[in-house]
Amino acid sequence: MALNLDYFDKDLLICNTCRCGFCRDECPWYMARKVESASPKGVMEVIQAYREGVVKPSQQLLDRISWCFGCRYCKERCPPSNLPEKFNARVDPGGAVKVLRYELRKKGYTMGKSAETVNNNVKKTGNPFGVAKKERAKWAEGLDLKKKGKRIFFASCMNPLMGYGETILKISDSLEKFGMTMERLSKLTGILEAVKLDRVSAKLLKGTSKNNEKYINSLRNSAKVLKKLGIEFGYLGEDEPCCGSSFYTYGDFDSFESNAREVYKNLKERGVEEIITLNPICGGVFKNYYPEFIPGFDIKVKHFVEVVAEEVDRQGIELKLDNEMDIAWHDPCYLARYMGVTKEVRTLLRSIKGLNLREPEATGNLTRCDGGGGPEIICPDIAKGVAEYRVKELMDTGASVIATSCPACVMMLEIGKAKNYPDVSIFDISDIISMAL
Amino acid sequence: MKMGYGKLSQTDIKKLIDVAGEENVFTNKEDLVPYGRDNCPYKWSEKFRFIPDVVITPISTSHVSEILKIANELKIPVTQKGGGTGMSGGCVPKYGGILLDMKKMDKILEVNKDNLYVVVQPGITNLRLIKELEKHGLMGPHEPGSSPSSTIGGALSTSGVNYRQGVMGALIDEILGLEVVLADGEVIRAGRNSAITNLSKNSVGYDLCHLFVGDFGSLGVKTAATLKTIPIPEVEEIHVVTFPDFESTLKAILKIQRAMLPGIFTYTAFDREYMEKASQIYGSEVYGGAVLIGFMGDREVVDYTRKKAEKFWEEYGGQDMGPEEADAEWENRFDVYPRMIATGKPAARWHYEDPTVKMTDLAKALKKYHQIVAKYGFDDWGGEAWIYDQTSTLSAIMYAVDETDEDNWDKYMKCANEIVEAAIKMGGSISNCLGYDKRGVGRHGLSLLKKEYSTPELRTIYEIKKALDPNGILNPGILSLDEMEGV
Ligand SMILES: Cc1cc2nc3c(=O)[nH]c(=O)nc-3n(C[C@H](O)[C@H](O)[C@H](O)COP(=O)(O)OP(=O)(O)OC[C@H]3O[C@@H](n4cnc5c(N)ncnc54)[C@H](O)[C@@H]3O)c2cc1C
Ligand code: SF4
Ligand code: SF4
């Protein structure tokens, strides 16, 4: 069952008759481009026109829609979408964009070299970076994690390897200083191919492994926290599959579907009933997209923070930081809007003595994307602008550090802080909990 | 002023690119398509009919000026667009040509906390301006129902009304000065002082500034505006008060108004039909009438005013629904309208007629509107009133118009026209804030306008247009100016 635009019939009808545009002003794609066709409202009109043959399929069209960050702000902000359930009035422009990408790709148009390279990497190596499998499981060395369990900790391929992503974006950024804009570079060769990540040079690896450290630390911290709280879980190590999020994001639904079926079969065969993930992208993909392709998908999916909040409350544990911290919390789109987790974070963070929680203007389910979500490799300079805006918004709260819980967000915030806030630390929530527990 | 308009050639587009930069000029179909409609009803089959030839997103006054020079020379129509939430086809390029999307000009140029004014570019949304001014302890000048997406430029050009007009006034009261680019590219400062345009009154010459307020972009392109602001008061309190019927609601409001109490910033009244619709959506209880009333000021003022007002509303059977209901209602104030759309039949769009009537005619007017809607068999979504002052109340009726149902289109035109004619008969006006051309683009020509204005008035309007825009390039088709020649 591959999705097609018919799935969005009602969305298109509602939006095209409503046309309120409330979703537009804060859409990160629109904020970067400021033209209607690069906005959720506008793209719904474009999609309607496409369906009616007024706009024809073209590479240009796919290029235009490849910059939607998939952050779901539009769906969340949309007034009809927020009606009581009985009206069944969801409007999901970002979702429709992904389906249009699929349709255009099937017609032979391309999401660009970077995106295609990522998808090929997932096919070849099971992770977007094209890195060997054993590299991915290295983070758990010495933690003595069980390999099996009804409940598993899903490390994802991003958390253990996100340093590669950060390195790639940073390299592209420096190239820009020499007059080679990232946009042009990615058009020419695909960023990933340009830096030859699949044949990484020794020098590059050095930088990468340094960047990778903090992501790995967060993973180790989260595993340690879960253990300390007495939560039983297994970790599949090198056998852990990739959820396939990039297939979905970059419009290759056929590969997404076959991968999802494989992953589901694999997990079921291992007796997995529940997944705890630190990466809300995988969590959001399991929760939202798997059921679209696998009717009856029955594996429970929770984010690390949900599990910890529940356990801390149940056991009446007191959390405390040794040194007081003013923390601005950045809700990742995937955590807040795809997984629906916002309250638990606040309960948990507010319960920590010595932690002062600062909320930015765009927060909770109406959080602002920081430029991750896929387009960062297609239009890195735009994504960087989005990240810089978000970092400023977070720092305007008066906080001294930023916390979040998503490897792609950590990466983008790292990119976004470089210019104006180079000394600010970006933590994953697992790092904070581990300090306070 | 139906002129033979020119057509843009590739060379002309190249000239426009030279002026505005490649990144601000769009000619691909997928970029043009979203500029074909605003928020008034359109036949579904015609939704891609009014597509511009080129979209330009200027970033400065000089961009706008240079673009207009080219357009004026070539006689190319130019239509300005803000948020596109307008409900009278104002931002729709009826004759194609150039569409100026003003939203890239969205900067706040000055916040003057001492003299309480703000200078902004026109493309900033009303809500963004509110949020930015909040950071300075100041109140946004304009807060309409469409705040998340409408722009200050659009609001000025439609002469909008807003939720806080009891204290802030409507935009006509708040505007101090404008920077406007005229059709030939000339830039003028329209205000009470030609140098800085931030005085609220003077006695030298015509009031040029107000000439451009409510012009729907037909006289010039607004590129900056100076607006009044006020400090955010200590307390803001919202109450929802229900009444046994709409008449008592209005009587209570009148009594409160006449007591000249300080710090009442909003009155929005709803009738039974409105509450029946709300009940279908949210399962809320139905009352005969209700008012959303807001108080602001320091604690003592708010307490004083509320206590006095309470006494008046109780005289008419008013019942305060408590803070929870009121806060929820206030929180939802922007979303209620767009939400309605998705609660009707598929493709049933919310249509809003907004004639102005006197406070004392309000109950009679709404009753009449409901009868008309019932006569034509449309789904009635209720009536409401935004009270500005005693003489000018926005008397609104909302009903569902199915854009896909072309057979019903004539019926809809007749229904809409009958509603506004009823208001004119009461000494009212076709529209309070949304504009003249609400029944789809250029559909009723001069006929309705002639019911509101006499010939010498129409001639004066036309002469002003001709003086400022002799080639008729600015937003042609709006206010049926294109049909006024020789009127
Ligand atoms: C849900 C909803 C609620 C609404 N609530 C209210 C309300 O409470 N009060 C109210 O008054 N209206 C309301 N409206 C109507 C509409 O929002 C207003 O008319 C609004 O001011 C239009 O602003 P805009 O930026 O969307 O303008 P557009 O629709 O883009 O344009 C409106 C007109 O202004 C012109 N224009 C835009 N920018 C410029 C410029 N820079 N220079 C010259 N001309 C320009 C356009 O050419 C057009 O004629 C509502 C509409 C909706 C959909
Ligand atoms: S998903 Fe995000 S980036 Fe994409 S259209 Fe919606 S708000 Fe914009
Ligand atoms: S997606 Fe929703 S919020 Fe955006 S224009 Fe459409 S109906 Fe309005």
mmCIF file of N, CA, C and O and ligand atoms in Angstrom, chain A residues 22, chain B residues 39 80-87 90-91 102 122 144-146 150-151 153-155 157-158 160-161 216-217 220-222 337-338 350 386 433-434 475, ligand 1:
data_model
loop_
_atom_site.group_PDB
_atom_site.id
_atom_site.type_symbol
_atom_site.label_atom_id
_atom_site.label_comp_id
_atom_site.label_asym_id
_atom_site.label_seq_id
_atom_site.Cartn_x
_atom_site.Cartn_y
_atom_site.Cartn_z
ATOM 1 N N PHE A 22 -2.905 30.872 8.512
ATOM 2 C CA PHE A 22 -2.364 30.989 9.866
ATOM 3 C C PHE A 22 -1.077 30.177 10.032
ATOM 4 O O PHE A 22 -0.302 30.405 10.947
ATOM 5 N N ASN B 39 -9.600 35.689 0.455
ATOM 6 C CA ASN B 39 -10.533 34.957 1.305
ATOM 7 C C ASN B 39 -12.003 35.180 1.004
ATOM 8 O O ASN B 39 -12.853 34.822 1.790
ATOM 9 N N GLN B 80 -1.041 44.709 -5.200
ATOM 10 C CA GLN B 80 -0.253 44.449 -4.000
ATOM 11 C C GLN B 80 -0.926 43.373 -3.165
ATOM 12 O O GLN B 80 -2.138 43.357 -3.039
ATOM 13 N N LYS B 81 -0.116 42.522 -2.588
ATOM 14 C CA LYS B 81 -0.681 41.508 -1.706
ATOM 15 C C LYS B 81 0.019 41.523 -0.364
ATOM 16 O O LYS B 81 1.242 41.612 -0.282
ATOM 17 N N GLY B 82 -0.778 41.473 0.701
ATOM 18 C CA GLY B 82 -0.225 41.269 2.034
ATOM 19 C C GLY B 82 -0.456 39.826 2.397
ATOM 20 O O GLY B 82 0.059 38.919 1.754
ATOM 21 N N GLY B 83 -1.298 39.616 3.416
ATOM 22 C CA GLY B 83 -1.551 38.244 3.871
ATOM 23 C C GLY B 83 -2.534 37.477 3.013
ATOM 24 O O GLY B 83 -2.685 36.272 3.176
ATOM 25 N N GLY B 84 -3.243 38.175 2.135
ATOM 26 C CA GLY B 84 -4.233 37.479 1.313
ATOM 27 C C GLY B 84 -5.463 37.052 2.103
ATOM 28 O O GLY B 84 -6.222 36.202 1.653
ATOM 29 N N THR B 85 -5.666 37.642 3.270
ATOM 30 C CA THR B 85 -6.854 37.292 4.063
ATOM 31 C C THR B 85 -8.012 38.223 3.753
ATOM 32 O O THR B 85 -9.091 38.072 4.303
ATOM 33 N N GLY B 86 -7.765 39.206 2.922
ATOM 34 C CA GLY B 86 -8.810 40.149 2.543
ATOM 35 C C GLY B 86 -10.004 39.390 2.002
ATOM 36 O O GLY B 86 -9.883 38.274 1.488
ATOM 37 N N MET B 87 -11.181 40.011 2.096
ATOM 38 C CA MET B 87 -12.382 39.297 1.690
ATOM 39 C C MET B 87 -13.140 40.048 0.615
ATOM 40 O O MET B 87 -14.359 40.014 0.547
ATOM 41 N N GLY B 90 -9.215 42.040 -3.094
ATOM 42 C CA GLY B 90 -8.307 43.176 -3.210
ATOM 43 C C GLY B 90 -6.925 42.821 -3.709
ATOM 44 O O GLY B 90 -6.334 43.549 -4.514
ATOM 45 N N CYS B 91 -6.397 41.707 -3.260
ATOM 46 C CA CYS B 91 -5.006 41.374 -3.606
ATOM 47 C C CYS B 91 -4.937 40.455 -4.819
ATOM 48 O O CYS B 91 -3.894 39.877 -5.110
ATOM 49 N N MET B 102 4.118 41.949 -0.648
ATOM 50 C CA MET B 102 4.775 42.920 0.237
ATOM 51 C C MET B 102 5.363 42.289 1.504
ATOM 52 O O MET B 102 5.936 42.987 2.338
ATOM 53 N N PRO B 122 5.191 47.509 5.662
ATOM 54 C CA PRO B 122 3.796 47.061 5.583
ATOM 55 C C PRO B 122 3.608 45.552 5.660
ATOM 56 O O PRO B 122 2.523 45.077 5.977
ATOM 57 N N PRO B 144 -6.806 42.169 14.532
ATOM 58 C CA PRO B 144 -8.029 41.625 13.937
ATOM 59 C C PRO B 144 -8.075 40.102 14.106
ATOM 60 O O PRO B 144 -7.087 39.488 14.538
ATOM 61 N N GLY B 145 -9.212 39.522 13.752
ATOM 62 C CA GLY B 145 -9.352 38.066 13.837
ATOM 63 C C GLY B 145 -8.315 37.347 12.993
ATOM 64 O O GLY B 145 -7.937 36.217 13.281
ATOM 65 N N SER B 146 -7.827 38.006 11.960
ATOM 66 C CA SER B 146 -6.880 37.369 11.043
ATOM 67 C C SER B 146 -5.425 37.650 11.427
ATOM 68 O O SER B 146 -4.524 37.406 10.621
ATOM 69 N N SER B 150 -2.699 38.214 8.515
ATOM 70 C CA SER B 150 -2.892 39.473 7.792
ATOM 71 C C SER B 150 -1.773 40.447 8.147
ATOM 72 O O SER B 150 -1.162 40.349 9.208
ATOM 73 N N THR B 151 -1.533 41.389 7.253
ATOM 74 C CA THR B 151 -0.411 42.305 7.450
ATOM 75 C C THR B 151 -0.931 43.705 7.793
ATOM 76 O O THR B 151 -2.090 44.026 7.535
ATOM 77 N N GLY B 153 -0.043 46.367 6.293
ATOM 78 C CA GLY B 153 -0.313 47.048 5.008
ATOM 79 C C GLY B 153 -1.697 46.707 4.481
ATOM 80 O O GLY B 153 -2.434 47.578 4.010
ATOM 81 N N GLY B 154 -2.068 45.445 4.597
ATOM 82 C CA GLY B 154 -3.397 45.016 4.154
ATOM 83 C C GLY B 154 -4.469 45.643 5.031
ATOM 84 O O GLY B 154 -5.506 46.104 4.548
ATOM 85 N N ALA B 155 -4.207 45.666 6.335
ATOM 86 C CA ALA B 155 -5.192 46.202 7.272
ATOM 87 C C ALA B 155 -5.418 47.697 7.024
ATOM 88 O O ALA B 155 -6.549 48.178 7.051
ATOM 89 N N SER B 157 -4.951 49.209 4.205
ATOM 90 C CA SER B 157 -5.570 49.393 2.892
ATOM 91 C C SER B 157 -7.037 49.002 2.895
ATOM 92 O O SER B 157 -7.778 49.378 1.995
ATOM 93 N N THR B 158 -7.455 48.202 3.887
ATOM 94 C CA THR B 158 -8.870 47.840 3.976
ATOM 95 C C THR B 158 -9.577 48.647 5.071
ATOM 96 O O THR B 158 -10.777 48.507 5.249
ATOM 97 N N GLY B 160 -9.182 48.369 8.510
ATOM 98 C CA GLY B 160 -9.679 47.275 9.334
ATOM 99 C C GLY B 160 -10.172 47.675 10.713
ATOM 100 O O GLY B 160 -9.934 48.781 11.200
ATOM 101 N N VAL B 161 -10.895 46.723 11.322
ATOM 102 C CA VAL B 161 -11.323 46.868 12.717
ATOM 103 C C VAL B 161 -10.630 45.793 13.537
ATOM 104 O O VAL B 161 -10.175 44.801 12.992
ATOM 105 N N PHE B 216 -7.596 50.147 -0.686
ATOM 106 C CA PHE B 216 -7.387 48.831 -1.294
ATOM 107 C C PHE B 216 -6.247 48.846 -2.308
ATOM 108 O O PHE B 216 -6.280 48.146 -3.312
ATOM 109 N N GLY B 217 -5.267 49.657 -2.035
ATOM 110 C CA GLY B 217 -4.098 49.674 -2.905
ATOM 111 C C GLY B 217 -4.342 50.361 -4.239
ATOM 112 O O GLY B 217 -3.520 50.260 -5.144
ATOM 113 N N GLY B 220 -1.871 53.906 -4.282
ATOM 114 C CA GLY B 220 -0.425 53.860 -4.119
ATOM 115 C C GLY B 220 -0.026 52.606 -3.366
ATOM 116 O O GLY B 220 -0.888 51.874 -2.873
ATOM 117 N N VAL B 221 1.275 52.369 -3.291
ATOM 118 C CA VAL B 221 1.763 51.203 -2.549
ATOM 119 C C VAL B 221 2.325 51.693 -1.224
ATOM 120 O O VAL B 221 3.236 52.528 -1.203
ATOM 121 N N LYS B 222 1.785 51.198 -0.134
ATOM 122 C CA LYS B 222 2.287 51.616 1.186
ATOM 123 C C LYS B 222 3.594 50.889 1.466
ATOM 124 O O LYS B 222 3.651 49.659 1.383
ATOM 125 N N TYR B 337 -12.964 31.520 13.399
ATOM 126 C CA TYR B 337 -13.534 31.643 12.049
ATOM 127 C C TYR B 337 -13.018 30.558 11.099
ATOM 128 O O TYR B 337 -13.811 29.869 10.481
ATOM 129 N N PRO B 338 -11.693 30.423 10.980
ATOM 130 C CA PRO B 338 -11.236 29.362 10.072
ATOM 131 C C PRO B 338 -11.709 27.972 10.490
ATOM 132 O O PRO B 338 -11.912 27.114 9.639
ATOM 133 N N TRP B 350 -16.856 29.619 4.730
ATOM 134 C CA TRP B 350 -17.424 30.603 5.617
ATOM 135 C C TRP B 350 -17.529 31.911 4.850
ATOM 136 O O TRP B 350 -16.550 32.391 4.296
ATOM 137 N N TRP B 386 -19.309 43.750 16.072
ATOM 138 C CA TRP B 386 -18.089 44.330 16.639
ATOM 139 C C TRP B 386 -18.406 45.791 16.864
ATOM 140 O O TRP B 386 -18.632 46.535 15.910
ATOM 141 N N CYS B 433 -15.431 46.816 7.249
ATOM 142 C CA CYS B 433 -13.976 46.673 7.195
ATOM 143 C C CYS B 433 -13.500 45.775 6.057
ATOM 144 O O CYS B 433 -12.327 45.760 5.737
ATOM 145 N N LEU B 434 -14.391 45.009 5.459
ATOM 146 C CA LEU B 434 -13.898 44.013 4.503
ATOM 147 C C LEU B 434 -13.853 44.512 3.067
ATOM 148 O O LEU B 434 -13.099 44.006 2.254
ATOM 149 N N ASN B 475 -3.877 48.176 -8.970
ATOM 150 C CA ASN B 475 -4.987 47.330 -8.556
ATOM 151 C C ASN B 475 -6.259 47.561 -9.365
ATOM 152 O O ASN B 475 -7.326 47.811 -8.798
HETATM 153 C C1 LIG C 1 -10.183 34.564 9.585
HETATM 154 C C2 LIG C 1 -10.303 35.989 9.216
HETATM 155 C C3 LIG C 1 -10.596 36.937 10.188
HETATM 156 C C4 LIG C 1 -10.680 38.277 9.856
HETATM 157 N N1 LIG C 1 -10.902 39.207 10.832
HETATM 158 C C5 LIG C 1 -10.890 40.524 10.539
HETATM 159 C C6 LIG C 1 -11.037 41.506 11.554
HETATM 160 O O1 LIG C 1 -11.166 41.170 12.721
HETATM 161 N N2 LIG C 1 -10.979 42.816 11.207
HETATM 162 C C7 LIG C 1 -10.784 43.197 9.911
HETATM 163 O O2 LIG C 1 -10.704 44.393 9.664
HETATM 164 N N3 LIG C 1 -10.673 42.288 8.931
HETATM 165 C C8 LIG C 1 -10.710 40.961 9.213
HETATM 166 N N4 LIG C 1 -10.568 40.038 8.207
HETATM 167 C C9 LIG C 1 -10.336 40.479 6.839
HETATM 168 C C10 LIG C 1 -8.866 40.671 6.501
HETATM 169 O O3 LIG C 1 -8.073 39.958 7.385
HETATM 170 C C11 LIG C 1 -8.472 42.103 6.564
HETATM 171 O O4 LIG C 1 -9.082 42.776 5.508
HETATM 172 C C12 LIG C 1 -6.963 42.311 6.488
HETATM 173 O O5 LIG C 1 -6.666 43.581 6.943
HETATM 174 C C13 LIG C 1 -6.341 42.112 5.164
HETATM 175 O O6 LIG C 1 -4.965 42.134 5.326
HETATM 176 P P1 LIG C 1 -3.998 41.268 4.394
HETATM 177 O O7 LIG C 1 -2.615 41.560 4.775
HETATM 178 O O8 LIG C 1 -4.400 39.863 4.400
HETATM 179 O O9 LIG C 1 -4.304 41.963 3.014
HETATM 180 P P2 LIG C 1 -4.612 41.391 1.516
HETATM 181 O O10 LIG C 1 -5.777 40.524 1.568
HETATM 182 O O11 LIG C 1 -3.351 40.778 1.031
HETATM 183 O O12 LIG C 1 -4.900 42.704 0.823
HETATM 184 C C14 LIG C 1 -6.003 43.516 1.145
HETATM 185 C C15 LIG C 1 -5.952 44.785 0.327
HETATM 186 O O13 LIG C 1 -4.857 45.577 0.737
HETATM 187 C C16 LIG C 1 -4.026 45.873 -0.361
HETATM 188 N N5 LIG C 1 -2.673 45.960 0.122
HETATM 189 C C17 LIG C 1 -1.976 45.018 0.851
HETATM 190 N N6 LIG C 1 -0.757 45.491 1.156
HETATM 191 C C18 LIG C 1 -0.659 46.726 0.630
HETATM 192 C C19 LIG C 1 0.367 47.721 0.608
HETATM 193 N N7 LIG C 1 1.523 47.540 1.197
HETATM 194 N N8 LIG C 1 0.122 48.881 -0.036
HETATM 195 C C20 LIG C 1 -1.073 49.115 -0.631
HETATM 196 N N9 LIG C 1 -2.063 48.208 -0.651
HETATM 197 C C21 LIG C 1 -1.871 47.023 -0.022
HETATM 198 C C22 LIG C 1 -4.292 44.785 -1.361
HETATM 199 O O14 LIG C 1 -4.014 45.191 -2.666
HETATM 200 C C23 LIG C 1 -5.755 44.527 -1.138
HETATM 201 O O15 LIG C 1 -6.527 45.434 -1.868
HETATM 202 C C24 LIG C 1 -10.516 38.675 8.515
HETATM 203 C C25 LIG C 1 -10.236 37.728 7.533
HETATM 204 C C26 LIG C 1 -10.132 36.389 7.870
HETATM 205 C C27 LIG C 1 -9.809 35.404 6.811
#
